[in-house]
Tab-separated table of C-alpha atoms and ligand atoms in Angstrom:
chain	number	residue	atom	x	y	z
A	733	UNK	CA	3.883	0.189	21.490
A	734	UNK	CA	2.396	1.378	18.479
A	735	UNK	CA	0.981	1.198	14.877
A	736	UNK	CA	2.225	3.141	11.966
A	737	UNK	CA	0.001	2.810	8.579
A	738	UNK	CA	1.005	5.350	5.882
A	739	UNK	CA	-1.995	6.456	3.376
A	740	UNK	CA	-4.616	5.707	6.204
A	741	UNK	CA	-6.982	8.465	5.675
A	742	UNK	CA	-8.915	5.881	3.242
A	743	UNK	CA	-9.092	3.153	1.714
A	744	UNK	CA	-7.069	0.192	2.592
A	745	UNK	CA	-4.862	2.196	5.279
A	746	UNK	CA	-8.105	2.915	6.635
A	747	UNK	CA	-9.270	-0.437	7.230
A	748	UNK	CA	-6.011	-1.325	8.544
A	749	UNK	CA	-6.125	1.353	11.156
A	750	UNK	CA	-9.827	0.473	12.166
A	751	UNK	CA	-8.908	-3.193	12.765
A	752	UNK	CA	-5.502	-2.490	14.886
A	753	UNK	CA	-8.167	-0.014	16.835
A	754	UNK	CA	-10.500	-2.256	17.678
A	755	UNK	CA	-7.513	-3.871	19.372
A	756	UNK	CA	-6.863	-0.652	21.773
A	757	UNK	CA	-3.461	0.276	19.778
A	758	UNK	CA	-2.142	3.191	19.316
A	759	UNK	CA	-2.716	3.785	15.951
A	760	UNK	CA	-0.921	6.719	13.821
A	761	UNK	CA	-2.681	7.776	11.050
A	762	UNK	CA	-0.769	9.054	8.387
A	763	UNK	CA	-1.526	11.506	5.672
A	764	UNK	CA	-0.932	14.412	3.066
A	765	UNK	CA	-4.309	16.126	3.270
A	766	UNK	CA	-4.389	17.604	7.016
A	767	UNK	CA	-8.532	18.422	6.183
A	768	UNK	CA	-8.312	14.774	5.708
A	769	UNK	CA	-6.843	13.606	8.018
A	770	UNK	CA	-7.990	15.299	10.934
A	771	UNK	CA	-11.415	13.695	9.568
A	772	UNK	CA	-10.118	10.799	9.441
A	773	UNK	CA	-8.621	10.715	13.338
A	774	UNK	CA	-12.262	12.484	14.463
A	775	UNK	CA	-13.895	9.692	13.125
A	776	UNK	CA	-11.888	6.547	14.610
A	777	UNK	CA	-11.783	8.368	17.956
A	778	UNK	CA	-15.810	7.993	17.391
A	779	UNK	CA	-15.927	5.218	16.716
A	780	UNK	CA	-12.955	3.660	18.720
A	781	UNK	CA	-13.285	5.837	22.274
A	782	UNK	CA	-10.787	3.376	23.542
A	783	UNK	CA	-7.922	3.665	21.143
A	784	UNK	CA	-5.046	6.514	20.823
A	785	UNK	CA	-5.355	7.646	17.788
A	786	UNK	CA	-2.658	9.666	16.183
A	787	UNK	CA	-2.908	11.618	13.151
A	788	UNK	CA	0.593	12.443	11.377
A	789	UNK	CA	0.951	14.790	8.653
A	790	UNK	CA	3.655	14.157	5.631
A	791	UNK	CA	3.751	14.533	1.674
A	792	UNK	CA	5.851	11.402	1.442
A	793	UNK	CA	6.444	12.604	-2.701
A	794	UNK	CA	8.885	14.740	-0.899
A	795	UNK	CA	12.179	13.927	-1.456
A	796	UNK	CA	12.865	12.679	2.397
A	797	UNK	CA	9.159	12.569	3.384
A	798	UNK	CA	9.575	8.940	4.104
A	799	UNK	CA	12.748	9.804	6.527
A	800	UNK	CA	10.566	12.544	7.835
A	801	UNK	CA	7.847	10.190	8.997
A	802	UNK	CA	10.179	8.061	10.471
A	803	UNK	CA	11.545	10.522	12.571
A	804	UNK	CA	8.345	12.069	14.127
A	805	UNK	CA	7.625	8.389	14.586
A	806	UNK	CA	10.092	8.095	16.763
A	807	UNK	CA	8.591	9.483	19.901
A	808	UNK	CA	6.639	6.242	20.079
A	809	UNK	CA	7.717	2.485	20.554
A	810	UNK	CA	6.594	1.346	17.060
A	811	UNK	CA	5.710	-2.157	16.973
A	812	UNK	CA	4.102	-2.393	13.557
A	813	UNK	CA	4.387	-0.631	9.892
A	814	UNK	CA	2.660	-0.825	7.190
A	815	UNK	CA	3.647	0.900	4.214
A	816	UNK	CA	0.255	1.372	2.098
A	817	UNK	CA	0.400	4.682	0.851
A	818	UNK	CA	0.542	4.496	-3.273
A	819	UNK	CA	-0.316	5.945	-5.840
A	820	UNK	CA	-0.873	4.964	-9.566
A	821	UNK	CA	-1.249	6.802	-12.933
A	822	UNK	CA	-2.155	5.670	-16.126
A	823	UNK	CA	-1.237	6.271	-19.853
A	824	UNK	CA	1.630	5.700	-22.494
A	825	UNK	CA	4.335	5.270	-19.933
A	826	UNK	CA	6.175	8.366	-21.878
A	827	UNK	CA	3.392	10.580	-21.824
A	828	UNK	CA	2.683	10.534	-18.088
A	829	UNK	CA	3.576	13.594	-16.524
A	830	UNK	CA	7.100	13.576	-15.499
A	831	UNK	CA	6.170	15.152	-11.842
A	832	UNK	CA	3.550	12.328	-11.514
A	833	UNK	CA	5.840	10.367	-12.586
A	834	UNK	CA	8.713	10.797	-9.744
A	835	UNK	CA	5.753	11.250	-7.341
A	836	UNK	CA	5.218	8.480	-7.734
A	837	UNK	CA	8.267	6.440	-7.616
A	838	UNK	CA	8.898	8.469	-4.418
A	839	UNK	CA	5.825	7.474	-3.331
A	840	UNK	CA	5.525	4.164	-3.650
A	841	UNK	CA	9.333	2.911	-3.450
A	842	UNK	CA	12.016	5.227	-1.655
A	843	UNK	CA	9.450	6.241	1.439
A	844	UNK	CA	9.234	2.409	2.045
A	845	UNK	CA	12.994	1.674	1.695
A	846	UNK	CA	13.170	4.961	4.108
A	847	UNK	CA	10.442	4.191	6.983
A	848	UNK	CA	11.816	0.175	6.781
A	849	UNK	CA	15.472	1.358	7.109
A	850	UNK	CA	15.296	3.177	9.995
A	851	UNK	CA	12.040	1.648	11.957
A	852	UNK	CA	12.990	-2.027	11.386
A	853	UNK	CA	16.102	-1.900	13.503
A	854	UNK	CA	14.389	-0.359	15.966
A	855	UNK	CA	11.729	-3.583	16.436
A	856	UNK	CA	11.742	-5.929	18.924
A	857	UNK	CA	10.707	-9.348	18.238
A	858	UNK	CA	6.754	-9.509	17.785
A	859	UNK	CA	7.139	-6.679	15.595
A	860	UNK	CA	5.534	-6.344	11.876
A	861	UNK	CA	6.612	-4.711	8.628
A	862	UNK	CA	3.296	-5.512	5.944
A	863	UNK	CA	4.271	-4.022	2.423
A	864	UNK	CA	1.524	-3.029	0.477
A	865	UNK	CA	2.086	-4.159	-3.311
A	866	UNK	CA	-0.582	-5.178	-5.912
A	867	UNK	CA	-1.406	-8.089	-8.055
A	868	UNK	CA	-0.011	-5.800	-10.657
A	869	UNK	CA	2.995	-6.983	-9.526
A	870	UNK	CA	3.023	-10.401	-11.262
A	871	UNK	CA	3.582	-9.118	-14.556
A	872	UNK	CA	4.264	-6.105	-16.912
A	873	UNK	CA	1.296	-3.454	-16.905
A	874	UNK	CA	1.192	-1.703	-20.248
A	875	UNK	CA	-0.698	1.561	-19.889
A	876	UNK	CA	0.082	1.305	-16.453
A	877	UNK	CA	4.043	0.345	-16.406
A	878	UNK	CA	5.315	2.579	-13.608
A	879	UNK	CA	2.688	1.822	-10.903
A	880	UNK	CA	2.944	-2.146	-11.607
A	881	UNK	CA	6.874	-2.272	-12.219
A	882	UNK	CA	6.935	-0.805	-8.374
A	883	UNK	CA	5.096	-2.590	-7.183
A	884	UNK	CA	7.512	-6.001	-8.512
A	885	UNK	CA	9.947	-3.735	-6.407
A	886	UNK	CA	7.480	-3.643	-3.582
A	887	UNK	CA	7.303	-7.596	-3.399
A	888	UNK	CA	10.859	-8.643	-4.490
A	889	UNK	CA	12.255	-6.292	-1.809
A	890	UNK	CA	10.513	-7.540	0.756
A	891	UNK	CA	10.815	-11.042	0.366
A	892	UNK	CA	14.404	-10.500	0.255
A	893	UNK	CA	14.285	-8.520	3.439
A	894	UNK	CA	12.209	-11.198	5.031
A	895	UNK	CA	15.536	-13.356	4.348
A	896	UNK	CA	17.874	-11.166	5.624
A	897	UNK	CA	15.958	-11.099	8.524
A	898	UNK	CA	14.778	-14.670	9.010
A	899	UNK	CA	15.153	-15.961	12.970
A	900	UNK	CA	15.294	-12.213	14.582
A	901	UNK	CA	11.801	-12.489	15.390
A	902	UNK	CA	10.083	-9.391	13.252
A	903	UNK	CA	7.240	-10.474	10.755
A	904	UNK	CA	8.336	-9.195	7.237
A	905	UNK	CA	5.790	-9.617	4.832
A	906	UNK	CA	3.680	-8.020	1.520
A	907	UNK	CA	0.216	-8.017	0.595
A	908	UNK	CA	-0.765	-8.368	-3.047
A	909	UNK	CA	-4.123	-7.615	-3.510
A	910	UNK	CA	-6.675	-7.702	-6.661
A	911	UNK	CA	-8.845	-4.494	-7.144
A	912	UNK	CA	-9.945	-3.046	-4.172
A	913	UNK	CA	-13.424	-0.694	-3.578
A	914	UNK	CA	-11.640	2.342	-2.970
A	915	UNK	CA	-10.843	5.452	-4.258
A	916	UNK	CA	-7.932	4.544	-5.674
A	917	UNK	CA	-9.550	3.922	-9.338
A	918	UNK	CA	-11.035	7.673	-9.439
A	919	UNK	CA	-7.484	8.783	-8.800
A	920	UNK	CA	-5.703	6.721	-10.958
A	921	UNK	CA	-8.153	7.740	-13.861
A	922	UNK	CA	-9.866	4.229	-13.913
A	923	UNK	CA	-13.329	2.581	-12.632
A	924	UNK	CA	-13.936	0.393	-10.120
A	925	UNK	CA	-14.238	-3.062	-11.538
A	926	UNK	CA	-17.521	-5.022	-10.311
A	927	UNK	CA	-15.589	-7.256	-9.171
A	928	UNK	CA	-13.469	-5.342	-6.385
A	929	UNK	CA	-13.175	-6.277	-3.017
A	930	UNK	CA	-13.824	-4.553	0.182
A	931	UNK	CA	-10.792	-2.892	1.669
A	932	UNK	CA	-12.010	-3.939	5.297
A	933	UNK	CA	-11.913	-7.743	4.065
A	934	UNK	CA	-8.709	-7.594	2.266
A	935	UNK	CA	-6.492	-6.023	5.821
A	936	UNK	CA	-8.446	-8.365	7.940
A	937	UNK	CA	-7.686	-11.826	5.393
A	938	UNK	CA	-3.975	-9.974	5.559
A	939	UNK	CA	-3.684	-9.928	9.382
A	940	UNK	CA	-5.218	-13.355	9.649
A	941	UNK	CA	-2.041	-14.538	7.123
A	942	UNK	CA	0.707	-12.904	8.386
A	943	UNK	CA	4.319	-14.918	8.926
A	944	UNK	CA	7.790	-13.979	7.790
A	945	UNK	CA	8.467	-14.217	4.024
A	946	UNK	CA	4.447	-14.254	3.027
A	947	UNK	CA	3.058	-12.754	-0.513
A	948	UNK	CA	0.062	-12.984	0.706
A	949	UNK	CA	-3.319	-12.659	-2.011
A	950	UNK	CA	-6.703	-11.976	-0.641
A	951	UNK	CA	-8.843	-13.198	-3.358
A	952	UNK	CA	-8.638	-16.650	-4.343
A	953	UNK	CA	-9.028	-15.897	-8.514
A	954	UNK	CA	-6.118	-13.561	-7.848
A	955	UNK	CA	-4.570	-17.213	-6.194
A	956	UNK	CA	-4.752	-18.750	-9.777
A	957	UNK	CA	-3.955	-16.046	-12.104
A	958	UNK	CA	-0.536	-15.643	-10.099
A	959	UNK	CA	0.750	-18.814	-11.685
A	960	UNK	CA	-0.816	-17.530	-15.664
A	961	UNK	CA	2.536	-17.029	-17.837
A	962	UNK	CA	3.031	-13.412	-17.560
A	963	UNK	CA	2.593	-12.716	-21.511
A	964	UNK	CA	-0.336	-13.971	-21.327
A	965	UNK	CA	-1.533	-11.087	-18.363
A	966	UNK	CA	0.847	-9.109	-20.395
A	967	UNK	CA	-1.600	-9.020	-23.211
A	968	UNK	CA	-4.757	-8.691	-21.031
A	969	UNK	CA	-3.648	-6.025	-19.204
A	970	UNK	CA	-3.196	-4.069	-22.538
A	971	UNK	CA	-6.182	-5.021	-23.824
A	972	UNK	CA	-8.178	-4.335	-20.539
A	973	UNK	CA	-6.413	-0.512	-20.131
A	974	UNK	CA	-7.353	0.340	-23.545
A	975	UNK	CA	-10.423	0.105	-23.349
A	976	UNK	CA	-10.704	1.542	-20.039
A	977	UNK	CA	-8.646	4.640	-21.010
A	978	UNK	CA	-10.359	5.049	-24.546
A	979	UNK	CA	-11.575	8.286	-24.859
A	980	UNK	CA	-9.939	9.329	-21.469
A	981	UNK	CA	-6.811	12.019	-21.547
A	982	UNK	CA	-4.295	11.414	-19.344
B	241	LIG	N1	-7.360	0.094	-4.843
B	241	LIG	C1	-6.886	-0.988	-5.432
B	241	LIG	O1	-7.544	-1.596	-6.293
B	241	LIG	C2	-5.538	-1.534	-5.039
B	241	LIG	C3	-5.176	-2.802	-5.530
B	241	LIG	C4	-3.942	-3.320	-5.189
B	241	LIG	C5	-3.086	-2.590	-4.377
B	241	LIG	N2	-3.448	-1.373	-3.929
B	241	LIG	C6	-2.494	-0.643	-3.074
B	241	LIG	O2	-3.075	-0.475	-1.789
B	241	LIG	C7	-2.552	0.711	-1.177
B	241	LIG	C8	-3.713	1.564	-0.690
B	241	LIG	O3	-4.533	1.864	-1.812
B	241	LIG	P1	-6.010	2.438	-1.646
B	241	LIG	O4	-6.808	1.808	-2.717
B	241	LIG	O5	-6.452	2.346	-0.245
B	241	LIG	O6	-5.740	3.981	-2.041
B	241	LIG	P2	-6.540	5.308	-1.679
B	241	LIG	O7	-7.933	4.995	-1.265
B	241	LIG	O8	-6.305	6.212	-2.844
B	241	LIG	O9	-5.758	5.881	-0.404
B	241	LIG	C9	-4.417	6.284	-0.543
B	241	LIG	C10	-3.865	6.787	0.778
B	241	LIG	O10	-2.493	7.152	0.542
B	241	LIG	C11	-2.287	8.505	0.929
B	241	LIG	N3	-1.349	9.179	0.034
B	241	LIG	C12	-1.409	9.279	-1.315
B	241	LIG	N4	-0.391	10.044	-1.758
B	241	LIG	C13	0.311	10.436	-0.671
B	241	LIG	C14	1.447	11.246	-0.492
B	241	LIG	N5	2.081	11.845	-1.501
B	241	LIG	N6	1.904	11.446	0.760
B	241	LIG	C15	1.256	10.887	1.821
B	241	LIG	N7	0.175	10.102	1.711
B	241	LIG	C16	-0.300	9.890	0.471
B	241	LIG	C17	-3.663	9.164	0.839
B	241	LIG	O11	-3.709	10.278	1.699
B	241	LIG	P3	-4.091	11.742	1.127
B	241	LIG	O12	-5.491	11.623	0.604
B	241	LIG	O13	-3.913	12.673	2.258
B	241	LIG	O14	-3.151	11.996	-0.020
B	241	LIG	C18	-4.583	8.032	1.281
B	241	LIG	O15	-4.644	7.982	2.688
B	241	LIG	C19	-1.685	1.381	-2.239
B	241	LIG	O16	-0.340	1.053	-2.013
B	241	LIG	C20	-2.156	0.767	-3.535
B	241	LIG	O17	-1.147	0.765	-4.519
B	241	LIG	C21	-4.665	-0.814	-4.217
């Protein structure tokens, strides 16, 4: 039986994969950069001597890099997946890139809908599909419209999957979480707000709060804000981009 996290060089995959190895799992580790992810497989096998570790290389912007994944994946029994790896760019929606762009829609949508189509039938009951979406999923994101309108995909997909599914035993679930300490800012051509949470805390609060249909939000001001009319984050979001972009080229 084992554990597939996608993006788990870093960041929140990371944590994931360090908790499931303290539990003596196989883990696969899963990511584009091999230097990176032979690192990252050197240094749970440190630090977890009693864990398989598997690292597992695939650019999932490529067209079937999601089906590719699942395949390799294949040669083990997988019990859990969680579909983390995203990406996020900001801007004027039509001045982003058009190759960042369909990275990443590829990215962050169609290698979920492939990994979950062909590892979910595969599960036995016990078994766990976590979707990684964002609080940026409660409302538009202007200045940021791609990477928040999939992740409204991320969550409305999987809570209708978790219906489809209901009674056949497999947990089917999302996390939404609020800004994470993680690299995932530098990338995106943001900062880290002060206010970010540890990645470790927000996969642990997500394992803790697992059960079929869950949107489950790590920080408790995230909690409220879900239920703030969505013009009104609308507006804040703008605002709040703005002046984190001003002066920054994108
Ligand atoms: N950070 C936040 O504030 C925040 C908030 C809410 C939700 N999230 C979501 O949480 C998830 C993890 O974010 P994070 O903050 O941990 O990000 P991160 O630190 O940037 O890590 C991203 C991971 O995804 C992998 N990845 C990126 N592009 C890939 C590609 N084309 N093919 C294969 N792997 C790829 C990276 O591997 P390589 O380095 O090898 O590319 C890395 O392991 C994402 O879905 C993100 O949208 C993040």
């Amino acid at each position: 039986m084992a554990v597939l996290i996608t993006g788990s060089t870093e960041g929140l995959g990371y944590a994931f994969a360090r908790l499931y190895a303290t539990k003596g799992k196989t883990v696969l580790i899963h990511g584009k950069d091999p230097a990176k992810l032979a690192h990252a497989a050197a240094s749970l096998r440190r630090e977890y001597p009693f864990a398989d570790i598997q690292p597992l290389q695939q650019d999932l912007a490529e067209k079937d890099g999601g089906a590719k994944l699942a395949d390799v994946s294949g040669n083990w029994d997988i019990e859990v997946l969680i579909n983390n790896a995203g990406i996020g760019y900001t801007g004027e929606a039509v001045e982003i890139d058009p190759k960042k762009e369909a990275d990443m829609a590829q990215v962050n949508i169609v290698s979920m809908l492939q990994l979950t189509r062909i590892l979910l039938p595969k599960m036995h009951a016990g078994g766990i599909v976590l979707n990684i979406a964002s609080t940026g999923a409660f409302q538009p994101g202007p200045l940021i419209a791609e990477y928040y309108a999939s992740k409204t995909f991320v969550v409305s997909y999987t809570r209708a999957l978790a219906r489809e599914w209901q009674g056949r035993g497999v947990i089917i679930a999302c996390l939404c979480p609020g800004p994470l300490r993680t690299a995932f800012y530098d990338k995106s051509g943001l900062s880290v707000p002060h206010m970010a949470m540890d990645p470790e805390e927000a996969a642990s609060y997500a394992l803790s709060h697992l059960k079929n249909g869950a949107v489950i939000i790590p920080d408790p001001l995230s909690k409220v804000l879900r239920y703030v009319p969505s013009r009104i984050k609308e507006a804040y979001v703008y605002r709040a981009k703005k002046k984190m972009l001003r002066g920054k080229k994108y």
